[in-house]
JSON list of C-alpha atoms in Angstrom, two decimals:
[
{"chain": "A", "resi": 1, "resn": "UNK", "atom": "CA", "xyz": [-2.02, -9.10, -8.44]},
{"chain": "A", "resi": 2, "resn": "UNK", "atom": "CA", "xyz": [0.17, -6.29, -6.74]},
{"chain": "A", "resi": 3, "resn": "UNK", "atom": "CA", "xyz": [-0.63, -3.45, -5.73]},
{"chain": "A", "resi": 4, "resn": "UNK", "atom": "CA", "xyz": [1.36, -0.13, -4.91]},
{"chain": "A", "resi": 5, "resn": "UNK", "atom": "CA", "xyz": [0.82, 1.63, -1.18]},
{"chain": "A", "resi": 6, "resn": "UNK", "atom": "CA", "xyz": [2.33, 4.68, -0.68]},
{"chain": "A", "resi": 7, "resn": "UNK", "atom": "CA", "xyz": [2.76, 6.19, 2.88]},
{"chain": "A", "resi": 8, "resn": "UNK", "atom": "CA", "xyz": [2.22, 10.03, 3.26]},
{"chain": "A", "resi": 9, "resn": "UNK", "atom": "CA", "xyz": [2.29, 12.32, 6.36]},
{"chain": "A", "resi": 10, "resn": "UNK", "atom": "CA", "xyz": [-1.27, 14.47, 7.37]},
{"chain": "A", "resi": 11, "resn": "UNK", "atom": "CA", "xyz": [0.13, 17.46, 4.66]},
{"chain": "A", "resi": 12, "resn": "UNK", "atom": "CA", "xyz": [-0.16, 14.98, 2.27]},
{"chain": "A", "resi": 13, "resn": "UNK", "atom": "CA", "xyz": [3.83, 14.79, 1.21]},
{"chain": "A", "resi": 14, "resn": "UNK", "atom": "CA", "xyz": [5.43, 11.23, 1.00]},
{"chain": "A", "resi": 15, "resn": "UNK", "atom": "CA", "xyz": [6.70, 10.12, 4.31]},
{"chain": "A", "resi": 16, "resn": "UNK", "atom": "CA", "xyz": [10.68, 9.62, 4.88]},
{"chain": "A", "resi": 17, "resn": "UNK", "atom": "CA", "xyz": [12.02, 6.41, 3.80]},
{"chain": "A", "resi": 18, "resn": "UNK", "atom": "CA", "xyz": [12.87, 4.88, 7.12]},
{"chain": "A", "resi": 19, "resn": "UNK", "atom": "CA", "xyz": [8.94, 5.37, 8.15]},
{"chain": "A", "resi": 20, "resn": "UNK", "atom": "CA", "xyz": [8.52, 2.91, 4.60]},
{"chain": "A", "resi": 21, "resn": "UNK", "atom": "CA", "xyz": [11.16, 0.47, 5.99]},
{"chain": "A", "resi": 22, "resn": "UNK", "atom": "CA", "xyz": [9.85, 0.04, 9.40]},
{"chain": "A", "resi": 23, "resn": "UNK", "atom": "CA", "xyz": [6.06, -0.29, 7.29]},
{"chain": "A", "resi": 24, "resn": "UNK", "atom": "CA", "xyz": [7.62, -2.99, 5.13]},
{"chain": "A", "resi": 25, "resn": "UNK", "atom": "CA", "xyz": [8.90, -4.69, 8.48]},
{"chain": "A", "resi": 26, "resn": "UNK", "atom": "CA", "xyz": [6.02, -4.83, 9.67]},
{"chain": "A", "resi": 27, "resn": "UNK", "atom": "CA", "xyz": [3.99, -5.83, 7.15]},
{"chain": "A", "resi": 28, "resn": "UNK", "atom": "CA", "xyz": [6.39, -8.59, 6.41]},
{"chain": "A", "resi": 29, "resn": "UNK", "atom": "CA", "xyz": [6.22, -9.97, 9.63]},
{"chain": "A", "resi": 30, "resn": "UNK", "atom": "CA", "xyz": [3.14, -11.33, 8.79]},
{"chain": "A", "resi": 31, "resn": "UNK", "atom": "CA", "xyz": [3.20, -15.11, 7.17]},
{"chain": "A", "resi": 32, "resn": "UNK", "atom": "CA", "xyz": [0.64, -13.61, 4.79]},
{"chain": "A", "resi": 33, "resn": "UNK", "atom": "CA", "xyz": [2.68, -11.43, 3.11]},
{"chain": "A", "resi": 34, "resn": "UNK", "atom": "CA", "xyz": [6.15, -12.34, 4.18]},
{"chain": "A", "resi": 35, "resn": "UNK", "atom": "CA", "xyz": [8.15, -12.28, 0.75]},
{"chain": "A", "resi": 36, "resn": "UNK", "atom": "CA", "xyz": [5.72, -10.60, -1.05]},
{"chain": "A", "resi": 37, "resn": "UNK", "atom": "CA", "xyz": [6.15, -7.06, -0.04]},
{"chain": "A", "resi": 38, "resn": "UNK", "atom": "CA", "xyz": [8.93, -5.31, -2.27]},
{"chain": "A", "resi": 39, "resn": "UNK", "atom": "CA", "xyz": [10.21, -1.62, -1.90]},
{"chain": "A", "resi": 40, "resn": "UNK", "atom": "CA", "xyz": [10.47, 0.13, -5.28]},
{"chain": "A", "resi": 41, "resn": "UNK", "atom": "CA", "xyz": [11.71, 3.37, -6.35]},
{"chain": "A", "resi": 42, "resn": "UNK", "atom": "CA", "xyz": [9.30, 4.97, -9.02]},
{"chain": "A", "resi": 43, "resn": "UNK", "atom": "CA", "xyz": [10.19, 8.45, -11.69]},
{"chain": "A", "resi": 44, "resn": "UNK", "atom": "CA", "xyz": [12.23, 11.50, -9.62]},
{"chain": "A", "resi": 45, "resn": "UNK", "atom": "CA", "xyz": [10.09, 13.23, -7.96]},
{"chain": "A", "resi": 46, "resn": "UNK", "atom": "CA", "xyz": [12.35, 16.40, -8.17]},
{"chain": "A", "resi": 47, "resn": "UNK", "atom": "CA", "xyz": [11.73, 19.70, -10.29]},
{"chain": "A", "resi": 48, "resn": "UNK", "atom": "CA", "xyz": [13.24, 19.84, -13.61]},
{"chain": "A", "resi": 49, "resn": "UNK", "atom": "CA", "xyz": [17.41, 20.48, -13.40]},
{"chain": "A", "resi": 50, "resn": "UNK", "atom": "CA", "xyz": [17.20, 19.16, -9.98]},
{"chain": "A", "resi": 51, "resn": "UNK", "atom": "CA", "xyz": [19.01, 16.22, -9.37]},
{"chain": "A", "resi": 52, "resn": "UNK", "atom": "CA", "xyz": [16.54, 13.69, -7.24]},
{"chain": "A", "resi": 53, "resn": "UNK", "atom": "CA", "xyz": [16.13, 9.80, -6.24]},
{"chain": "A", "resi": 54, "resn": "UNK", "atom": "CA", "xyz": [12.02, 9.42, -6.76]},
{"chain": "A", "resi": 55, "resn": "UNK", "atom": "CA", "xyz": [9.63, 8.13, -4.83]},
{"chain": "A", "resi": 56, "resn": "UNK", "atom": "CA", "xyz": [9.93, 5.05, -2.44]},
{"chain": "A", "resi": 57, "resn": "UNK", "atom": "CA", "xyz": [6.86, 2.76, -3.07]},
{"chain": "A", "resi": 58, "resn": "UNK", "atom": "CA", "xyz": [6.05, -1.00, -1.57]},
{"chain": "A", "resi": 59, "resn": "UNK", "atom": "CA", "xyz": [4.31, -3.56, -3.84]},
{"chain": "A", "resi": 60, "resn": "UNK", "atom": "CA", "xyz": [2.56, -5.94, -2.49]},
{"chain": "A", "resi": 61, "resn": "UNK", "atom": "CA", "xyz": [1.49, -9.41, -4.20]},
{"chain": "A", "resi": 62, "resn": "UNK", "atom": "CA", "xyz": [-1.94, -10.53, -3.18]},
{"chain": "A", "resi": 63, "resn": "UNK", "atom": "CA", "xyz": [-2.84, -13.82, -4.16]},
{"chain": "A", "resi": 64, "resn": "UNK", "atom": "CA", "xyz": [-5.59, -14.79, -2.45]},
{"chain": "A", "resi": 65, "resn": "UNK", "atom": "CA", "xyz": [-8.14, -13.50, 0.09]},
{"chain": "A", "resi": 66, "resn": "UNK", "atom": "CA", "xyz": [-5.76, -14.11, 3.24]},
{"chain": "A", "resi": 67, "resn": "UNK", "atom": "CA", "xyz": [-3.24, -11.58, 2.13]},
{"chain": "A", "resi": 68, "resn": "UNK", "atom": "CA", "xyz": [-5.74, -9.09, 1.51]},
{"chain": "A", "resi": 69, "resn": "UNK", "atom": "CA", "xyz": [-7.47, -9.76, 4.87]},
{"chain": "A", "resi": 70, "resn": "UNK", "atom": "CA", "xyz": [-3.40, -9.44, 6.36]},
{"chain": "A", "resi": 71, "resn": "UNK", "atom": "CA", "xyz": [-2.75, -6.06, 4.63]},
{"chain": "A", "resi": 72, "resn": "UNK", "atom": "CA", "xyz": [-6.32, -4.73, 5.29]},
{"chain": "A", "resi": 73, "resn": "UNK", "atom": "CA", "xyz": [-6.56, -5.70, 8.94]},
{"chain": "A", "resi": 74, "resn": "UNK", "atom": "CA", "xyz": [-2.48, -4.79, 9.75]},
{"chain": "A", "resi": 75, "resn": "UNK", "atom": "CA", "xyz": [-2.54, -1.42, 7.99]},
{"chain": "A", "resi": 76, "resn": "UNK", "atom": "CA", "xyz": [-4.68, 0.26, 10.34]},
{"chain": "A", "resi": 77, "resn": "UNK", "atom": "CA", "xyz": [-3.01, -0.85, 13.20]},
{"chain": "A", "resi": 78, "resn": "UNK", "atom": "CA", "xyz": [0.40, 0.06, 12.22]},
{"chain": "A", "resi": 79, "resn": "UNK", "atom": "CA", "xyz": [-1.01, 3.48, 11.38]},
{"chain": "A", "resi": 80, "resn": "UNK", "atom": "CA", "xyz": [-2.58, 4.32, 14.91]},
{"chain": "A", "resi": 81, "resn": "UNK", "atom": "CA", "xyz": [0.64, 3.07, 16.45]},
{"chain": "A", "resi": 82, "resn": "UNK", "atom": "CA", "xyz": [2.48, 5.94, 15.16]},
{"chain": "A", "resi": 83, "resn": "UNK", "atom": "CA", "xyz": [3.17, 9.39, 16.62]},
{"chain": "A", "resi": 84, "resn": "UNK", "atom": "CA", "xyz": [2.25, 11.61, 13.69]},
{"chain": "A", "resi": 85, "resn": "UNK", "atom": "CA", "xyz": [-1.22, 11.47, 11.79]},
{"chain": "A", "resi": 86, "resn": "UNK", "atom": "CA", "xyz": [0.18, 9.39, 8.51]},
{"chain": "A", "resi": 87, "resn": "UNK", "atom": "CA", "xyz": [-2.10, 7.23, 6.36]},
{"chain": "A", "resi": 88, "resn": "UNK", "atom": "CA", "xyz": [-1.20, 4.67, 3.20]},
{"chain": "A", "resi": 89, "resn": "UNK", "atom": "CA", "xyz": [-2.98, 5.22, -0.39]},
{"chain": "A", "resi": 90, "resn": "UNK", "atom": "CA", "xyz": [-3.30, 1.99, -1.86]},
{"chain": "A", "resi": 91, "resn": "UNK", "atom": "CA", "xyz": [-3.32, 2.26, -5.82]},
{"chain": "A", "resi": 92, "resn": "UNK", "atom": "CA", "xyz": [-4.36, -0.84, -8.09]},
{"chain": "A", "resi": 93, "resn": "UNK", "atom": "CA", "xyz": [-2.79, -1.88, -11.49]},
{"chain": "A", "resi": 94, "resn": "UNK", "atom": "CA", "xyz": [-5.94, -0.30, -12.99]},
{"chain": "A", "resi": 95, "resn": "UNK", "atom": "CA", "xyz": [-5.89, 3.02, -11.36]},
{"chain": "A", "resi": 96, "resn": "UNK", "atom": "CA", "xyz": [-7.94, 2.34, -8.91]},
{"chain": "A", "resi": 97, "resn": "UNK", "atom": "CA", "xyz": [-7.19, 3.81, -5.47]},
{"chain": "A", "resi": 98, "resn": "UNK", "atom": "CA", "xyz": [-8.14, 4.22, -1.77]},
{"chain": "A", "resi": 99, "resn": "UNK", "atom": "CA", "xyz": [-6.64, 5.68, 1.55]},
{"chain": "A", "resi": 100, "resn": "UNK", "atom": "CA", "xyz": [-6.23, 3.86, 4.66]},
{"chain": "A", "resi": 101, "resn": "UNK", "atom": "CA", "xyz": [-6.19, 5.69, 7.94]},
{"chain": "A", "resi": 102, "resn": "UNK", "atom": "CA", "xyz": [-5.74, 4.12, 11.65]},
{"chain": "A", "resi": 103, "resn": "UNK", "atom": "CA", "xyz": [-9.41, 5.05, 11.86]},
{"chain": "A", "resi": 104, "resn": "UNK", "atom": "CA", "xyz": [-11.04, 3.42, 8.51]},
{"chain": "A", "resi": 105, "resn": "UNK", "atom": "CA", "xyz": [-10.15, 0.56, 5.93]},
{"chain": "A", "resi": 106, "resn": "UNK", "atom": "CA", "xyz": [-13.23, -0.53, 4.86]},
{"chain": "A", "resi": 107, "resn": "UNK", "atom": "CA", "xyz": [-13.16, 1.61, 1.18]},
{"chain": "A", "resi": 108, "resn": "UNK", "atom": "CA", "xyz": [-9.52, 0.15, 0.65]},
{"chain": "A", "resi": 109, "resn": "UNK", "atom": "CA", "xyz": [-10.85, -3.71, 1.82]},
{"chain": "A", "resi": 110, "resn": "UNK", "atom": "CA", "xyz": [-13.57, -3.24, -0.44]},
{"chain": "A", "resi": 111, "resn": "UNK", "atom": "CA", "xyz": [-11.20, -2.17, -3.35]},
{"chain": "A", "resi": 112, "resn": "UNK", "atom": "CA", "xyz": [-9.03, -4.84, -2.61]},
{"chain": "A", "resi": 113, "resn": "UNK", "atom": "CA", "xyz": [-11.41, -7.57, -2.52]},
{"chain": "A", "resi": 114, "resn": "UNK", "atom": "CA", "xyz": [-13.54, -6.24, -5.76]},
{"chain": "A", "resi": 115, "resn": "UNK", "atom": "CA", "xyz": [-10.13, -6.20, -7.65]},
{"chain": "A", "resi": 116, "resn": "UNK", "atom": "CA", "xyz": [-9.13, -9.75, -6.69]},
{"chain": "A", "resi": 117, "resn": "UNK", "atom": "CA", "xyz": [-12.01, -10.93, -7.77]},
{"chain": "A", "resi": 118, "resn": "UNK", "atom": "CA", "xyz": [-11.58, -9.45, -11.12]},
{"chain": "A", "resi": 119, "resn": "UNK", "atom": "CA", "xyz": [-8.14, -10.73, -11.15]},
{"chain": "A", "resi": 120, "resn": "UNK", "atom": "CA", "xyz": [-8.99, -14.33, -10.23]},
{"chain": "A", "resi": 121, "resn": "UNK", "atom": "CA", "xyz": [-11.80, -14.30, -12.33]},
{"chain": "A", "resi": 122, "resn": "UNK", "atom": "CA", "xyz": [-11.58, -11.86, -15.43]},
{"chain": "A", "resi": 123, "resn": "UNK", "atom": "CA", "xyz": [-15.04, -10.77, -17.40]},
{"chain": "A", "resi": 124, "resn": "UNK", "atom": "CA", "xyz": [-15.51, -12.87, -20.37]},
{"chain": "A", "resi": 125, "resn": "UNK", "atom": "CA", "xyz": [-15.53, -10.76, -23.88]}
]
């Protein structure tokens, strides 16, 4: 399963590329996720006749309940760390989303964990 985070300042705008790079450093130091995390570039995010390069995303494969515990337990760290209020939306193949802040990721850890379970074990028809 992957799943899409998306890191935006306190205003709630996307935060600049290099703050994604250093979060993708990070989050691939750990052996958890280490070549699983993948920076993507979704639709422009520009107005109509302007010419613009979209927004940056990371996906992140989770594939069993030690990468989520990785991402869940590193994201909030690497969030209070910084100088500026910033959080990371985590969004789900489904739809399904949730914020983490450096102060709370126990919606997005419950998210994550429901999801993998559906993914590793999908409701019979």
């Amino acid at each position: 399963m992957r799943v899409q985070l998306r890191l935006v300042d306190e205003s709630g705008h996307d935060a600049p590329g290099a703050d994604l790079a250093a979060l993708r450093r990070q989050l691939t130091a750990r052996p958890e996720l280490r070549g699983h995390v993948d920076t993507v570039r979704s639709g422009p995010d520009s107005e109509e006749g302007e010419m613009g390069g979209g927004l940056e995303l990371l996906l992140v494969g989770l594939g069993g309940g030690g990468a989520v515990t990785a991402l869940i337990t590193t994201l909030p760290a690497l969030l209070g760390a910084r100088r500026s209020p910033t959080s990371v939306e985590i969004t789900l193949p489904d739809g399904r989303s949730a914020k983490v802040t450096a102060d709370s990721a126990e919606d997005a850890r419950a998210l994550l964990e429901e999801a993998l379970r559906d993914h590793l074990n999908p409701p019979r028809p």
